[in-house]
CSV table of C-alpha atoms and ligand atoms in Angstrom, one decimal:
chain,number,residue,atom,x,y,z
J,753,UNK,CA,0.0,0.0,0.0
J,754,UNK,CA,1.1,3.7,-0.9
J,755,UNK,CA,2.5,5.5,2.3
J,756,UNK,CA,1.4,9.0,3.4
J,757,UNK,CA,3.2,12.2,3.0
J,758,UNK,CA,3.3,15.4,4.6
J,759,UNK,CA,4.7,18.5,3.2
J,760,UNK,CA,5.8,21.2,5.5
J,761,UNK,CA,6.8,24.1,3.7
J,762,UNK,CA,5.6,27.8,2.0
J,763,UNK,CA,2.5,28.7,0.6
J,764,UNK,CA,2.7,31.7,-2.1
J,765,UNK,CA,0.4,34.0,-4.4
J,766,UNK,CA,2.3,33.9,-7.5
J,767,UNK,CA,2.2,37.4,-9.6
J,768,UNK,CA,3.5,36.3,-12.8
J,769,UNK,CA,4.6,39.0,-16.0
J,770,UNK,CA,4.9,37.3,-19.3
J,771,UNK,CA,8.2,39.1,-21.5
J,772,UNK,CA,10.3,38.4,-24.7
J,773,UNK,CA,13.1,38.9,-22.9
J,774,UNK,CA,14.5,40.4,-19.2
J,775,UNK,CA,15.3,44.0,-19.0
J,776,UNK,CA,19.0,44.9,-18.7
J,777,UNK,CA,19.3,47.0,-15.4
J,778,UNK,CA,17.6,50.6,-15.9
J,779,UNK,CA,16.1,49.4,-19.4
J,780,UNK,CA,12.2,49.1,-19.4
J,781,UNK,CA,10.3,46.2,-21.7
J,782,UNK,CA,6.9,45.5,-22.0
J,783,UNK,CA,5.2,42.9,-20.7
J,784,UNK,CA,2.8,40.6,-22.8
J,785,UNK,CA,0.7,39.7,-19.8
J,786,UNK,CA,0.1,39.3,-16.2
J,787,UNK,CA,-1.5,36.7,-14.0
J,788,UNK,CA,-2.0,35.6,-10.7
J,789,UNK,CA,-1.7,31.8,-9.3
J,790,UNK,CA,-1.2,29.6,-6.6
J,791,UNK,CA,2.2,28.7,-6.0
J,792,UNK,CA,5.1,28.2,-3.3
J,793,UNK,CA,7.6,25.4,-3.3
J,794,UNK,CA,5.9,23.6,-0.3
J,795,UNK,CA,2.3,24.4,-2.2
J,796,UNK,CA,3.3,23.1,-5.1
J,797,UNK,CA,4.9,20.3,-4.3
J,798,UNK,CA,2.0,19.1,-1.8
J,799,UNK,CA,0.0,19.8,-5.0
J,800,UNK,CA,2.3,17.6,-7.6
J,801,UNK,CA,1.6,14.8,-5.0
J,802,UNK,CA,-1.9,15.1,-4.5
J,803,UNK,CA,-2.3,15.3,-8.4
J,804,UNK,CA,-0.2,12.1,-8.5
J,805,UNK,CA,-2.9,10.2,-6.1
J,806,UNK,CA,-0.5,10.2,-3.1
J,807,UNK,CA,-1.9,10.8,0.2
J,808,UNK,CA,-1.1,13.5,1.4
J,809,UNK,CA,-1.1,16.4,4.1
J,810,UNK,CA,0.5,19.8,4.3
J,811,UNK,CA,1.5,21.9,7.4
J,812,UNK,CA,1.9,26.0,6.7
J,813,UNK,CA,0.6,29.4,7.1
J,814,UNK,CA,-1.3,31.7,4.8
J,815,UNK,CA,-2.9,34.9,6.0
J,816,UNK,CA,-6.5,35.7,6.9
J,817,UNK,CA,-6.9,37.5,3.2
J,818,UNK,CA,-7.8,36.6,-0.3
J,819,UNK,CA,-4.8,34.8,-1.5
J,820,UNK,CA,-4.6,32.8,1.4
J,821,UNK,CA,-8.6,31.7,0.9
J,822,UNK,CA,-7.6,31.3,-2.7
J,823,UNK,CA,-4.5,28.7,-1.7
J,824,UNK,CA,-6.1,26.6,0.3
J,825,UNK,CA,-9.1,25.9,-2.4
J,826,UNK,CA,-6.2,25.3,-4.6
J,827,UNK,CA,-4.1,23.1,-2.5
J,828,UNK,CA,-7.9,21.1,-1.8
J,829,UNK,CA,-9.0,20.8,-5.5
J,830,UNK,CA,-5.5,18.8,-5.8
J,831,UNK,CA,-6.4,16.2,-3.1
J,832,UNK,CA,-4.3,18.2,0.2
J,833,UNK,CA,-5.4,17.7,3.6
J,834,UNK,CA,-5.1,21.6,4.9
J,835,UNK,CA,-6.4,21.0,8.2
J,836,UNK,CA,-2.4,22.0,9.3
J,837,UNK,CA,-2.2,25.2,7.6
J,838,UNK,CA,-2.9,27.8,9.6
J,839,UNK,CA,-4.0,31.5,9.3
J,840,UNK,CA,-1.1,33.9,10.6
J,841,UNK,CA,-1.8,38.2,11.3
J,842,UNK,CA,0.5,38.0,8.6
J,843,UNK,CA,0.1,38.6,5.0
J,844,UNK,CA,-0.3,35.1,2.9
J,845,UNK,CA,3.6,35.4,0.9
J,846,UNK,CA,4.3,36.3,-2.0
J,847,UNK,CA,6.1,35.4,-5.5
J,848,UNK,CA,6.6,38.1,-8.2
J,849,UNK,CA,7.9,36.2,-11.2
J,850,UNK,CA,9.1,37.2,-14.8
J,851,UNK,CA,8.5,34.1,-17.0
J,852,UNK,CA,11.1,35.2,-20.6
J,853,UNK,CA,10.0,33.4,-24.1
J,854,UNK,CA,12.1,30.8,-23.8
J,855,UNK,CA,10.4,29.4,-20.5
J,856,UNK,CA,13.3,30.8,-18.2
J,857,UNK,CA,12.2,32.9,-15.3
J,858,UNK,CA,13.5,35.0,-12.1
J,859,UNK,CA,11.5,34.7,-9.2
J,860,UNK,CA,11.2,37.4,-6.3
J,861,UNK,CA,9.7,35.7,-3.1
J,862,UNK,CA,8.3,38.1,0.2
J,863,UNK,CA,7.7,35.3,3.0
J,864,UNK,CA,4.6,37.2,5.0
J,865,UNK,CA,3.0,34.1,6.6
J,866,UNK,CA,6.0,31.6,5.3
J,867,UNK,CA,8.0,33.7,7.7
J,868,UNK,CA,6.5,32.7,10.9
J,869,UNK,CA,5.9,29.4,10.7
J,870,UNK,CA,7.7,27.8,13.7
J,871,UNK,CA,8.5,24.8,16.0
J,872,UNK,CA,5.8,25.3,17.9
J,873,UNK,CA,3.4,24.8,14.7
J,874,UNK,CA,5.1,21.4,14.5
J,875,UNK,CA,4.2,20.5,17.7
J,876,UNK,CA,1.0,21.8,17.1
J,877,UNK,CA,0.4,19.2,14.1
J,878,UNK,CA,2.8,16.3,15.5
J,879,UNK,CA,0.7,14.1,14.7
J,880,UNK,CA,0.6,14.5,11.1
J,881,UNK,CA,3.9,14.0,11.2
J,882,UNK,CA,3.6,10.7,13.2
J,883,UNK,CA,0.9,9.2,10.7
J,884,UNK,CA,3.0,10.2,7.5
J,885,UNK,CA,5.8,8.0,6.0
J,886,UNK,CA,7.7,10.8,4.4
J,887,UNK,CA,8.5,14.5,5.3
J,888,UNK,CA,9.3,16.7,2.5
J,889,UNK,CA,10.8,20.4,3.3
J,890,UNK,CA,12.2,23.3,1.2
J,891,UNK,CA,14.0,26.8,2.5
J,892,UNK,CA,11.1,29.3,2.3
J,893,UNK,CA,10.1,28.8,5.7
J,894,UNK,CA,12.4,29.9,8.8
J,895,UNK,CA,15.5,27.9,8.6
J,896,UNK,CA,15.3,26.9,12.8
J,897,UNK,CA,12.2,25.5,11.7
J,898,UNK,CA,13.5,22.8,9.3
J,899,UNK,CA,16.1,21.9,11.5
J,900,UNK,CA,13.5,21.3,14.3
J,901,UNK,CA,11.0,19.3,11.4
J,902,UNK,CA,14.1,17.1,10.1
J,903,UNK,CA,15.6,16.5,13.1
J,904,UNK,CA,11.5,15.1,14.9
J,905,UNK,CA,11.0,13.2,11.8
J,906,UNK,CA,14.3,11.1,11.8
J,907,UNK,CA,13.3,10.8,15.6
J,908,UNK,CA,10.1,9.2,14.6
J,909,UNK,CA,11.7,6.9,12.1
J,910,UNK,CA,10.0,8.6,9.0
J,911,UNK,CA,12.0,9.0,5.5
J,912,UNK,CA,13.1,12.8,4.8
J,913,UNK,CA,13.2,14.6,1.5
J,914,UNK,CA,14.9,17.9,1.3
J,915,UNK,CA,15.0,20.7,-1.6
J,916,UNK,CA,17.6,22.8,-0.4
J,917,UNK,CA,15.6,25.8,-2.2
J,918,UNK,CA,15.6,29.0,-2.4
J,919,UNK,CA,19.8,28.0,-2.5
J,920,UNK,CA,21.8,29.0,0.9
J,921,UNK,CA,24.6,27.0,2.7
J,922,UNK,CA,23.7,24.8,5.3
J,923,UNK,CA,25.2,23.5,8.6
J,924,UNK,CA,26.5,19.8,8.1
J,925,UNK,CA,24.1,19.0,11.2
J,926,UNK,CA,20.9,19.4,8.8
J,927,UNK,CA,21.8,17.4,6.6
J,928,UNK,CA,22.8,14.7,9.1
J,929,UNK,CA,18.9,13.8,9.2
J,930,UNK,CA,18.5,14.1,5.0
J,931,UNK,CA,17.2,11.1,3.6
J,932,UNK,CA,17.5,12.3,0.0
J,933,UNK,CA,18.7,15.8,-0.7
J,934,UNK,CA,17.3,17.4,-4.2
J,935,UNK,CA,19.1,20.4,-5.4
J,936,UNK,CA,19.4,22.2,-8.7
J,937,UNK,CA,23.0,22.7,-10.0
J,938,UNK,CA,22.8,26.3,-8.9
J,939,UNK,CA,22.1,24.8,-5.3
J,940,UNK,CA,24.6,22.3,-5.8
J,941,UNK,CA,26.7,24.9,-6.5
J,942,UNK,CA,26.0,27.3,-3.0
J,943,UNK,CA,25.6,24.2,-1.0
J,944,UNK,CA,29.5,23.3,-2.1
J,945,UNK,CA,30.9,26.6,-2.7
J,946,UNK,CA,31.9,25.6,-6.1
J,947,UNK,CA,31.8,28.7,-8.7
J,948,UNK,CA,31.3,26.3,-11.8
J,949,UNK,CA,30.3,22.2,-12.6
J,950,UNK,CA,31.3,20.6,-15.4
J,951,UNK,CA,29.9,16.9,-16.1
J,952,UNK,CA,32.5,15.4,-13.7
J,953,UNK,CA,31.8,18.3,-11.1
J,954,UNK,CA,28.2,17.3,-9.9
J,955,UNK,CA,28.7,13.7,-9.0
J,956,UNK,CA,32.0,15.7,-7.3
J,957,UNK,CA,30.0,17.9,-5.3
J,958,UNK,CA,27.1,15.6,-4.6
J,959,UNK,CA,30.0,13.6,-3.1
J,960,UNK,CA,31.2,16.0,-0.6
J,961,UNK,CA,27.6,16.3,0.5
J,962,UNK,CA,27.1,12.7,1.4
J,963,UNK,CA,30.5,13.3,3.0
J,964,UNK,CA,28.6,15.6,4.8
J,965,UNK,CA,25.6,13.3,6.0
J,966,UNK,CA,23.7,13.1,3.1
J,967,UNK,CA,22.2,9.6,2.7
J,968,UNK,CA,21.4,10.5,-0.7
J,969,UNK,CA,21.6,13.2,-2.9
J,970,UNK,CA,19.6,13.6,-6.4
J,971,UNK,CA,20.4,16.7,-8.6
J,972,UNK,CA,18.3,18.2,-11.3
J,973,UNK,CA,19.8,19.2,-14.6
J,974,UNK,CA,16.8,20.4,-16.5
J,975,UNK,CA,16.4,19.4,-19.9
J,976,UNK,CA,19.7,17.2,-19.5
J,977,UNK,CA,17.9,15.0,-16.9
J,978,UNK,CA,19.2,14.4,-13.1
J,979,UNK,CA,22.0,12.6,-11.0
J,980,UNK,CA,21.7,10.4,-8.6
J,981,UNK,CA,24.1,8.8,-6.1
J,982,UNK,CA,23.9,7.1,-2.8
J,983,UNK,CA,27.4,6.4,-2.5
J,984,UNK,CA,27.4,3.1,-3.9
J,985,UNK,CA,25.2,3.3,-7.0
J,986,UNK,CA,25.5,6.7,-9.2
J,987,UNK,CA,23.4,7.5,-11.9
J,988,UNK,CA,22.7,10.2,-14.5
J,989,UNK,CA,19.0,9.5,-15.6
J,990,UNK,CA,17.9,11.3,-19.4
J,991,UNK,CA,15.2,13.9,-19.5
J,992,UNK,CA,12.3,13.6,-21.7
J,993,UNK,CA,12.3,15.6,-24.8
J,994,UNK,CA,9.9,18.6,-24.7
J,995,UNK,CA,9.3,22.1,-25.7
J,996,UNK,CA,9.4,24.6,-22.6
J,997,UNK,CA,7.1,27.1,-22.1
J,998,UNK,CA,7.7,27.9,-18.6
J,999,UNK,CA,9.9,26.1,-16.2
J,1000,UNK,CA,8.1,27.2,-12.9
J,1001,UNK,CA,7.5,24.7,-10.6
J,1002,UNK,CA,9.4,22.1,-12.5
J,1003,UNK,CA,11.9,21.2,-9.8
J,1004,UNK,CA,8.5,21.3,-7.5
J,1005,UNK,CA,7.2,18.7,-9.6
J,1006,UNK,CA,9.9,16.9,-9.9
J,1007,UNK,CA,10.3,16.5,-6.3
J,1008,UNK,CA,6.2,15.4,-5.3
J,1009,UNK,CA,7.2,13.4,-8.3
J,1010,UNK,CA,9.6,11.7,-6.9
J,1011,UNK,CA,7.8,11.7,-3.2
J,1012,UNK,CA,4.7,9.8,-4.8
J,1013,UNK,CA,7.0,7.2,-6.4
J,1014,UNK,CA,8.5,6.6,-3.8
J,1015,UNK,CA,5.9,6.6,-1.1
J,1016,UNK,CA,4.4,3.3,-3.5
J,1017,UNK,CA,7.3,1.4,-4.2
J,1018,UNK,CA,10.3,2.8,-2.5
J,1019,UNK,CA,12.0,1.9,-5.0
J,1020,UNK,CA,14.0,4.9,-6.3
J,1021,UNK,CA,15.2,4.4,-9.8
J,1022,UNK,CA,10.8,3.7,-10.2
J,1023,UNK,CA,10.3,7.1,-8.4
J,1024,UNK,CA,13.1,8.8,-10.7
J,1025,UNK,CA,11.1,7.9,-13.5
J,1026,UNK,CA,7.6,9.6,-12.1
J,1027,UNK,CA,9.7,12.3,-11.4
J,1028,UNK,CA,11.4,13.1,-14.8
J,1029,UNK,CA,8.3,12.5,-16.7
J,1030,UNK,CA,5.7,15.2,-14.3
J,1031,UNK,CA,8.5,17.7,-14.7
J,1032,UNK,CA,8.5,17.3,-18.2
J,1033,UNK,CA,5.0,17.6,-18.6
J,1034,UNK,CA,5.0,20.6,-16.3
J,1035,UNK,CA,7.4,22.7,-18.4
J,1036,UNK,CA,5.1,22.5,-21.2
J,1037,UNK,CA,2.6,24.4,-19.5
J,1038,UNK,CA,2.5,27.7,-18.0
J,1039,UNK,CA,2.0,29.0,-13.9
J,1040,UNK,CA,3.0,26.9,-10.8
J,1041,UNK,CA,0.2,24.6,-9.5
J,1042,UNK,CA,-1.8,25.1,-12.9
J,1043,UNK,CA,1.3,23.4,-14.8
J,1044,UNK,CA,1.4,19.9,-12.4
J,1045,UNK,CA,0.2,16.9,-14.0
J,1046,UNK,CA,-2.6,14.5,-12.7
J,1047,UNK,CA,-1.8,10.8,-12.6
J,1048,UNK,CA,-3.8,9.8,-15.8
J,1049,UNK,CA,-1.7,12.7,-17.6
J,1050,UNK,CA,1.7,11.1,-16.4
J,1051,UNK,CA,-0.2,7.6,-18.0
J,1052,UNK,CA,-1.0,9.6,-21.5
J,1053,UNK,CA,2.3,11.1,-21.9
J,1054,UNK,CA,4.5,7.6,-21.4
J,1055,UNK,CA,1.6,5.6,-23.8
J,1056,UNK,CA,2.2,8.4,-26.3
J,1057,UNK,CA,5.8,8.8,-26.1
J,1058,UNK,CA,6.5,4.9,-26.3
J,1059,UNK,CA,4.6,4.9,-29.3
J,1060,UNK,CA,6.3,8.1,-31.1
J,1061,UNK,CA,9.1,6.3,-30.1
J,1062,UNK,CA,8.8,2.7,-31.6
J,1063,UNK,CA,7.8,4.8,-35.1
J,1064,UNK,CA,10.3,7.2,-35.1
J,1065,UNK,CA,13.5,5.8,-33.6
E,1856,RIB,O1,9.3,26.8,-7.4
E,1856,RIB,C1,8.4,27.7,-7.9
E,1856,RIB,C2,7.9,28.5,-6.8
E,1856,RIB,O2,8.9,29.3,-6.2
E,1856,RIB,C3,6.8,29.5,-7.2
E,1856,RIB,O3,5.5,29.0,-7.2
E,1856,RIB,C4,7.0,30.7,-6.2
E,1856,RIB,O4,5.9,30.8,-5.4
E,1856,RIB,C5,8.3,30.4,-5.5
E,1856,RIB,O5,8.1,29.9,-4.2
């Protein structure tokens, strides 16, 4: 049977601006467009495994306003349990995000609400952490508190998943309770101090961070795939091939990806797989939570693929 999942983590209001291109500094473009959507790493992750028919619960706060309201229905229509996010006097957070025409973008995050969420909230929802299997955590929420989340969930024997996201160093003691670490190459690169990877560098780097306590460490390449390494096996793993329209909320994806695979099977090279192929399909479509795939999608796309394949190769 699939095991649970709980997601403790940010919850934004993403503000995104459509342009051809980013304005040099003191240059001014137009923009093509302008929408607002549900987003936030821990949002959108909880989302990606909810789409993906994985049980699961998240613990955050919003504020006592219209994006927060607006969040939570989000977070519901994909399958969440939101009984452990909380309002906060705060403002719900944040995103403003410039998405350029080749699917790039640079994202701007104010916390509000993300900002206060503490130990005590943990306590507060122990036991969702009790009756999950795995704990998944990002860096948009105060860094104490996910030391304090980490360091209760190895203590209750669950699996830990950490994108080390927004990118920031981190004390070796952290990732003494990671199960599997999930950075970017950028975070790769701030988590190691390295100023540039080549091929050889990221299984280098990932290296020194299971040096470091690691158990695992799985990094995202984009379109060139990811690596994987658990200190005896290493692994890069090939992308799909797709056309990007905007990568927000692909490494989200990605990552409940690779939760919900794991959580049925834990089996990782199986929940590498579920991974590679939401991200993909998420690229191909614009906004955050708007651009994660439901289970039957992930289906579609592998059918459809393995039969452009046979035809084509
Ligand atoms: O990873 C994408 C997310 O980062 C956006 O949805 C935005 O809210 C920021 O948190």
């Amino acid at each position: 049977m699939s095991g649970k999942v709980a997601v403790v983590g940010s919850l934004n209001m993403d503000i995104v601006v459509n342009v051809e291109r980013l304005p040099e500094e003191g240059e001014t473009v137009h923009g093509s467009g302008v929408y607002e959507a549900p987003g936030g790493k821990g949002a959108n992750q909880a989302a990606a495994l909810g789409k993906l028919g994985t049980q699961v619960a998240m613990i955050g706060l919003v504020g006592a306003d219209a994006n927060g309201g607006g969040l939570l229905a989000s977070l519901r229509q994909a399958g969440v349990d939101t009984r452990a996010v909380r309002m906060s006097k705060r403002a719900t957070g944040l995103a403003y995000i410039t998405v350029d025409g080749a699917g790039r973008n640079h994202i701007i995050v104010v916390s509000g609400a993300n900002g206060e969420l503490s130990a005590a909230d943990i306590e507060l929802h122990r036991q969702t952490l009790e009756q999950c299997d795995i704990v998944v955590l990002q860096l948009e929420i105060p860094l104490e508190t996910v030391v304090y989340t980490l360091r209760l969930a190895k203590e209750l024997g669950k699996t830990t998943v950490l994108n080390p996201a927004p990118a920031r160093r981190l004390d070796e003691e952290l990732l003494q309770y990671v199960d599997f670490l999930i950075p970017n190459e950028h975070e790769l690169r701030v988590l190691t101090g390295r100023a540039e990877l080549d091929e050889a560098g990221v299984p280098e780097a990932s290296a020194i961070l299971l040096g470091k306590g690691a158990r695992a460490v799985i990094v995202t390449l984009g379109e060139k795939g990811c690596f994987y390494t658990d200190g005896r096996e290493s692994e890069f793993f090939a992308a799909h091939k797709v056309v990007p329209l905007d990568t927000t909320a692909a490494g989200d994806s990605f990552i409940g990806g690779f939760a919900a695979g794991y959580a049925e099977e834990r089996d990782v090279r199986k929940a590498i797989g579920l991974a590679i192929t939401a991200a993909a399909i998420t690229v191909t479509r614009r906004g955050a939570q708007s651009s994660l795939p439901a289970r039957d999608e992930v289906d579609r796309f592998l059918k459809y693929k393995s039969l452009y394949d046979c035809v084509y190769k």
